[in-house]
């Protein structure tokens, strides 16, 4: 399986919106911890590779696919603030990463936009909380739910940060997990990683 | 290609969210008109079949895929009003249908949720206009944009109505096409169909 062996990087300017996160025995990122927060666990993987494409899972412990998409909740004002503060993926100092696949309940998905926004931000301050950790924690959100009818997760969020910001990342995750929004999370795995030297 | 020959109906209770619209030489619906409103035309097809699954396009003029998903713009109040008035697909009297694939511009997709909602409803009254045609015009919206990075359209909307409501459907389409929202539509084909007797 040729794609598995190649070392795809998260280079800026990649033109696809679709990414595959391949857990297995090879990759640019070493898995340091996999914690099932709720729902089904994922099979253990020692390494992670990220491919800017859909790949088959031959030889891998798992392949999770997600697609970047339009903004769902941020307002124009919030977006301006995010753009002013955030930094991109691939910073040399970002030697730590987290991949957090999340699934939300059927109840969440039957809510209307105004109801979801109210829980997401007015009740849970999801955007505001994330803003407090910029630019240290860089992130990219991938949507899975509308890739097909049988995806195991709804979202894959990829975070990158420097080793000295690992405690801050723990704080961010903890703050979100006690928010009202998280009552709708039915599946979550927290995968921590470190970049392999020289890659 | 076995799926092409089967006569999938839009029966209530179908559990998948993913549908394929197969234009070709066979199907339960006869194409009565194909009009390219803007963008690229679709190849001519004489019949349409609808499969509750992803199918390959072997032997077909085209296959368009879309997935039903959560609400993106309606508020809880609007949803209640829609649910109170709308009727489902598959009504015996609904012998006419329209399939309207639409693509929106890159500019649309970089707008935030509040900006898109403002254009969609406050400026264009998309939901309010549709409400005025209920229950005569039944509809189901399918999203394509997040199925993958290379889908030709962003949405496929399927409408069903009785022959005597065909003029009303023309009115609905015309009202939407002159709205501010339609300035962001870069591709649109209007495919009208009639159900084949006995199916």
XYZ file of C-alpha atoms in Angstrom:
398
model
C 0.000 0.000 0.000
C 2.157 2.862 -1.294
C 0.409 5.711 0.501
C 1.166 4.239 3.919
C 4.890 4.416 3.414
C 5.078 7.997 2.226
C 5.666 10.795 4.651
C 2.919 13.260 3.978
C 3.383 16.460 5.878
C 0.821 19.089 6.802
C 2.405 21.567 4.443
C 0.590 24.847 3.946
C -1.076 25.157 0.581
C -2.284 21.585 0.272
C -5.208 21.917 -2.045
C -7.426 19.075 -0.910
C -9.958 19.384 1.873
C -9.980 15.642 2.582
C -7.480 14.067 4.982
C -6.897 10.537 6.213
C -5.462 9.914 9.673
C -3.803 6.523 9.556
C -3.005 4.794 12.828
C -0.569 1.910 12.543
C 3.058 0.909 12.739
C 4.488 3.763 10.668
C 4.154 7.517 10.452
C 5.618 10.930 11.211
C 3.963 11.096 14.606
C 4.522 8.708 17.522
C 1.479 7.985 19.662
C 2.316 8.707 23.284
C -1.130 8.063 24.772
C -4.592 6.958 23.667
C -7.402 7.603 26.137
C -11.019 6.652 25.512
C -13.055 9.447 27.072
C -16.407 7.885 26.184
C -17.841 5.375 23.716
C -15.916 2.653 21.916
C -12.120 2.606 22.083
C -9.984 2.631 18.944
C -7.510 -0.206 18.370
C -4.051 0.602 19.655
C -1.703 2.270 17.168
C 1.925 3.206 17.795
C 2.302 5.734 14.995
C 0.165 8.100 12.951
C 0.471 9.257 9.388
C -1.630 11.973 7.778
C -2.438 11.733 4.084
C -4.040 14.587 2.133
C -6.418 12.171 0.421
C -8.710 9.230 1.030
C -6.642 6.079 1.511
C -7.608 2.474 2.107
C -6.923 1.001 5.495
C -4.880 -1.982 4.330
C -2.160 -2.671 6.886
C -3.340 0.011 9.312
C -4.885 -0.336 12.768
C -7.441 2.261 11.676
C -8.032 5.039 9.168
C -10.168 8.024 10.121
C -11.182 10.406 7.351
C -12.350 13.987 7.654
C -12.924 16.987 5.409
C -12.373 20.649 6.144
C -15.474 22.700 5.466
C -17.193 26.033 5.939
C -17.630 27.618 9.371
C -20.665 26.345 11.244
C -20.861 28.460 14.417
C -18.467 31.399 14.510
C -19.805 34.839 13.753
C -17.949 37.317 11.565
C -16.734 39.126 14.685
C -15.457 35.919 16.270
C -13.806 34.888 13.003
C -11.894 38.186 12.828
C -10.642 37.656 16.357
C -9.589 34.070 15.587
C -7.797 35.104 12.390
C -5.945 37.866 14.231
C -4.659 35.528 16.942
C -4.233 32.071 15.455
C -1.137 30.564 13.862
C -0.963 27.769 11.338
C -0.080 24.111 11.564
C 3.456 22.979 10.903
C 5.325 25.390 13.198
C 8.806 23.978 13.947
C 8.228 24.353 17.714
C 4.971 22.346 17.545
C 6.443 18.979 18.366
C 3.315 17.829 20.183
C -0.078 17.074 18.702
C -3.460 15.681 19.636
C -6.024 13.986 17.445
C -9.472 13.967 19.046
C -12.229 12.112 17.189
C -15.677 13.009 18.516
C -19.157 11.712 17.928
C -22.271 13.588 19.027
C -25.692 12.148 19.845
C -28.692 11.876 17.535
C -30.361 14.459 19.795
C -27.647 16.993 18.969
C -28.160 16.491 15.247
C -31.914 17.025 15.420
C -31.425 20.425 17.058
C -31.752 23.456 14.816
C -28.859 25.817 14.118
C -29.976 28.407 16.686
C -30.325 25.737 19.384
C -26.895 24.261 18.615
C -25.228 27.673 18.524
C -26.790 28.531 21.892
C -25.374 25.398 23.521
C -22.040 25.653 21.680
C -21.206 29.235 22.503
C -23.722 31.039 24.721
C -23.810 28.116 27.206
C -20.430 26.484 26.636
C -18.152 29.302 25.378
C -16.446 26.879 22.998
C -15.037 29.611 20.734
C -14.182 31.953 23.584
C -12.365 29.172 25.453
C -10.323 28.268 22.373
C -9.426 31.937 21.818
C -7.822 32.016 25.255
C -5.296 29.395 24.130
C -4.203 31.158 20.925
C -1.702 31.241 19.403
C -0.164 28.425 21.492
C -2.661 25.759 20.406
C -3.120 25.579 16.624
C -5.989 23.494 15.316
C -7.722 22.205 12.225
C -11.257 20.831 12.308
C -12.279 18.029 9.966
C -15.917 17.017 9.465
C -16.802 13.352 8.974
C -20.564 13.120 9.400
C -21.455 14.060 5.824
C -18.708 12.019 4.157
C -21.162 9.146 4.238
C -23.891 7.533 6.305
C -21.644 5.209 8.315
C -18.712 7.252 9.597
C -17.665 6.288 13.143
C -17.114 9.910 14.229
C -18.641 13.299 13.411
C -15.468 15.369 13.804
C -11.715 14.928 13.957
C -9.862 17.823 15.500
C -6.115 18.034 15.043
C -4.161 20.219 17.470
C -0.469 21.178 17.421
C 1.521 22.816 20.207
C 4.966 23.060 21.745
C 5.935 20.648 24.552
C 5.822 23.525 27.080
C 2.144 24.088 26.193
C 1.090 20.501 26.911
C -0.387 21.473 30.288
C -2.302 24.316 28.649
C -3.734 21.845 26.168
C -4.866 19.625 29.049
C -6.622 22.664 30.528
C -8.369 23.441 27.233
C -9.614 19.860 26.865
C -10.764 19.751 30.484
C -12.672 23.051 30.213
C -14.536 21.890 27.124
C -15.342 18.478 28.615
C -17.241 19.969 31.543
C -19.271 22.302 29.305
C -22.977 21.750 28.482
C -21.998 20.984 24.877
C -20.176 17.842 26.021
C -23.424 16.322 27.358
C -24.078 15.574 23.672
C -20.735 13.832 23.096
C -21.260 10.070 22.902
C -17.853 9.035 21.596
C -14.455 10.583 22.196
C -10.895 9.324 22.056
C -7.962 11.534 23.037
C -4.815 10.613 21.103
C -1.600 12.431 22.039
C 1.408 12.402 19.762
C 4.942 13.657 19.358
C 6.643 14.489 16.112
C 9.456 12.179 15.107
C 12.784 14.010 14.935
C 13.806 15.361 11.594
C 10.411 14.957 10.015
C -24.580 -3.212 -13.074
C -27.320 -4.644 -10.852
C -28.244 -1.475 -9.001
C -29.087 0.349 -12.211
C -31.801 -2.100 -13.131
C -33.583 -2.156 -9.801
C -36.482 0.150 -9.175
C -35.679 1.863 -5.930
C -38.557 3.939 -4.655
C -38.503 6.806 -2.203
C -40.310 4.729 0.390
C -40.691 6.256 3.816
C -38.472 4.670 6.417
C -35.407 4.217 4.268
C -32.623 4.216 6.795
C -29.742 5.569 4.781
C -28.971 9.266 4.444
C -27.060 8.809 1.189
C -28.851 8.814 -2.173
C -27.697 8.478 -5.771
C -29.614 10.169 -8.566
C -28.863 8.207 -11.710
C -29.608 9.819 -15.064
C -29.677 7.423 -17.992
C -31.853 5.221 -20.125
C -33.819 3.566 -17.331
C -35.650 4.611 -14.175
C -38.958 5.292 -12.451
C -39.004 8.898 -13.539
C -39.084 10.173 -17.119
C -37.161 13.390 -17.739
C -39.462 15.916 -19.382
C -37.066 18.862 -19.467
C -33.464 19.704 -18.548
C -32.607 23.384 -18.371
C -29.164 24.721 -17.530
C -29.796 27.845 -15.461
C -26.095 28.641 -15.048
C -22.749 26.882 -15.175
C -22.004 23.674 -17.020
C -24.857 21.606 -18.462
C -25.350 17.964 -17.530
C -25.372 15.337 -20.303
C -28.850 14.566 -21.552
C -30.666 11.752 -19.759
C -34.116 10.399 -20.631
C -34.845 8.702 -17.316
C -33.906 8.994 -13.669
C -33.527 6.364 -11.007
C -32.971 7.062 -7.317
C -30.922 4.614 -5.272
C -30.685 4.793 -1.475
C -26.942 4.170 -1.612
C -23.779 5.150 -3.422
C -23.700 3.484 -6.819
C -21.154 3.510 -9.598
C -21.997 5.364 -12.777
C -21.400 2.488 -15.188
C -23.905 2.727 -18.007
C -25.406 5.984 -16.786
C -25.269 9.462 -18.347
C -24.469 10.776 -14.873
C -24.736 9.940 -11.184
C -25.201 12.698 -8.629
C -24.839 11.782 -4.971
C -26.124 13.638 -1.946
C -26.620 13.044 1.769
C -29.379 14.293 4.019
C -28.021 16.095 7.055
C -28.829 18.342 9.973
C -30.581 21.676 9.551
C -28.256 24.522 8.627
C -30.420 27.670 8.659
C -33.926 27.165 10.049
C -34.613 28.282 13.586
C -36.640 26.193 16.013
C -39.666 28.415 15.354
C -39.353 28.019 11.585
C -38.843 24.275 11.932
C -42.070 23.927 13.926
C -43.936 25.794 11.222
C -42.395 23.636 8.483
C -43.208 20.416 10.337
C -46.808 21.528 10.880
C -47.380 22.241 7.182
C -45.189 19.919 5.144
C -46.068 16.511 3.739
C -43.718 13.697 2.840
C -42.366 12.381 -0.423
C -44.130 9.525 -2.175
C -47.685 10.894 -2.168
C -49.725 9.096 -4.866
C -50.817 12.443 -6.365
C -47.220 13.628 -6.691
C -46.672 12.501 -10.261
C -44.317 15.410 -11.022
C -40.854 16.001 -9.651
C -37.878 18.280 -10.059
C -34.232 17.602 -9.311
C -32.226 20.802 -8.987
C -28.461 20.442 -8.486
C -26.874 23.679 -7.288
C -23.348 24.880 -6.764
C -22.491 28.008 -4.811
C -19.417 30.218 -5.164
C -16.231 30.055 -3.112
C -17.252 33.465 -1.709
C -20.432 31.948 -0.253
C -18.464 29.229 1.508
C -16.032 31.653 3.121
C -18.901 33.566 4.719
C -19.611 32.848 8.371
C -22.861 31.277 9.550
C -24.407 34.615 10.599
C -23.573 36.185 7.227
C -25.008 33.216 5.294
C -28.170 33.116 7.406
C -28.673 36.840 6.844
C -28.502 36.464 3.052
C -30.470 33.191 3.057
C -33.437 34.327 5.106
C -33.361 37.963 6.214
C -32.494 39.157 2.682
C -33.875 36.325 0.534
C -36.733 34.809 2.592
C -35.790 31.342 1.374
C -37.603 29.523 4.193
C -40.589 31.878 4.202
C -41.003 31.523 0.436
C -40.916 27.727 0.655
C -43.475 27.787 3.493
C -45.926 29.532 1.183
C -45.910 26.515 -1.148
C -46.600 23.890 1.526
C -47.973 21.306 1.544
C -48.249 21.279 -2.283
C -44.491 21.143 -2.909
C -42.724 18.422 -0.916
C -38.949 18.496 -0.838
C -35.835 16.760 0.396
C -32.462 18.466 0.512
C -29.275 16.479 -0.063
C -25.835 17.907 0.677
C -22.900 17.037 -1.597
C -20.132 19.458 -0.682
C -18.764 17.436 2.241
C -19.047 14.024 0.584
C -15.612 14.722 -0.818
C -13.381 17.435 -2.234
C -14.437 17.075 -5.869
C -18.224 16.955 -5.987
C -19.687 18.849 -8.963
C -22.546 20.357 -6.922
C -23.061 21.507 -3.337
C -26.741 20.560 -3.043
C -29.317 18.402 -4.773
C -32.892 19.328 -3.976
C -35.636 16.885 -4.890
C -39.190 18.235 -5.151
C -42.462 16.325 -5.657
C -45.840 17.797 -6.538
C -49.086 17.075 -8.375
C -49.406 18.054 -12.051
C -51.833 20.846 -11.111
C -49.131 22.413 -8.928
C -46.544 22.601 -11.724
C -47.197 26.328 -12.257
C -46.823 26.936 -8.518
C -43.476 25.153 -8.613
C -42.373 27.436 -11.464
C -43.331 30.404 -9.283
C -41.324 29.064 -6.338
C -38.224 28.514 -8.486
C -38.576 31.958 -10.082
C -38.944 33.724 -6.719
C -35.812 32.080 -5.339
C -33.800 32.774 -8.502
C -34.257 36.536 -8.213
C -33.291 36.591 -4.520
C -29.931 37.926 -3.227
C -28.963 34.363 -2.259
C -28.928 33.379 -5.945
C -26.115 35.851 -6.682
C -23.906 33.170 -5.087
C -25.198 30.347 -7.311
C -22.588 29.481 -9.931
C -24.063 26.236 -11.236
C -27.695 25.174 -11.531
C -29.566 22.684 -13.667
C -33.350 22.364 -13.475
C -34.483 18.827 -14.282
C -38.226 18.199 -14.479
C -39.664 14.704 -14.351
C -42.865 12.709 -14.391
C -43.444 9.443 -12.617
C -43.864 6.445 -14.847
C -47.319 4.905 -14.500
C -47.666 2.090 -12.055
C -44.340 2.676 -10.345
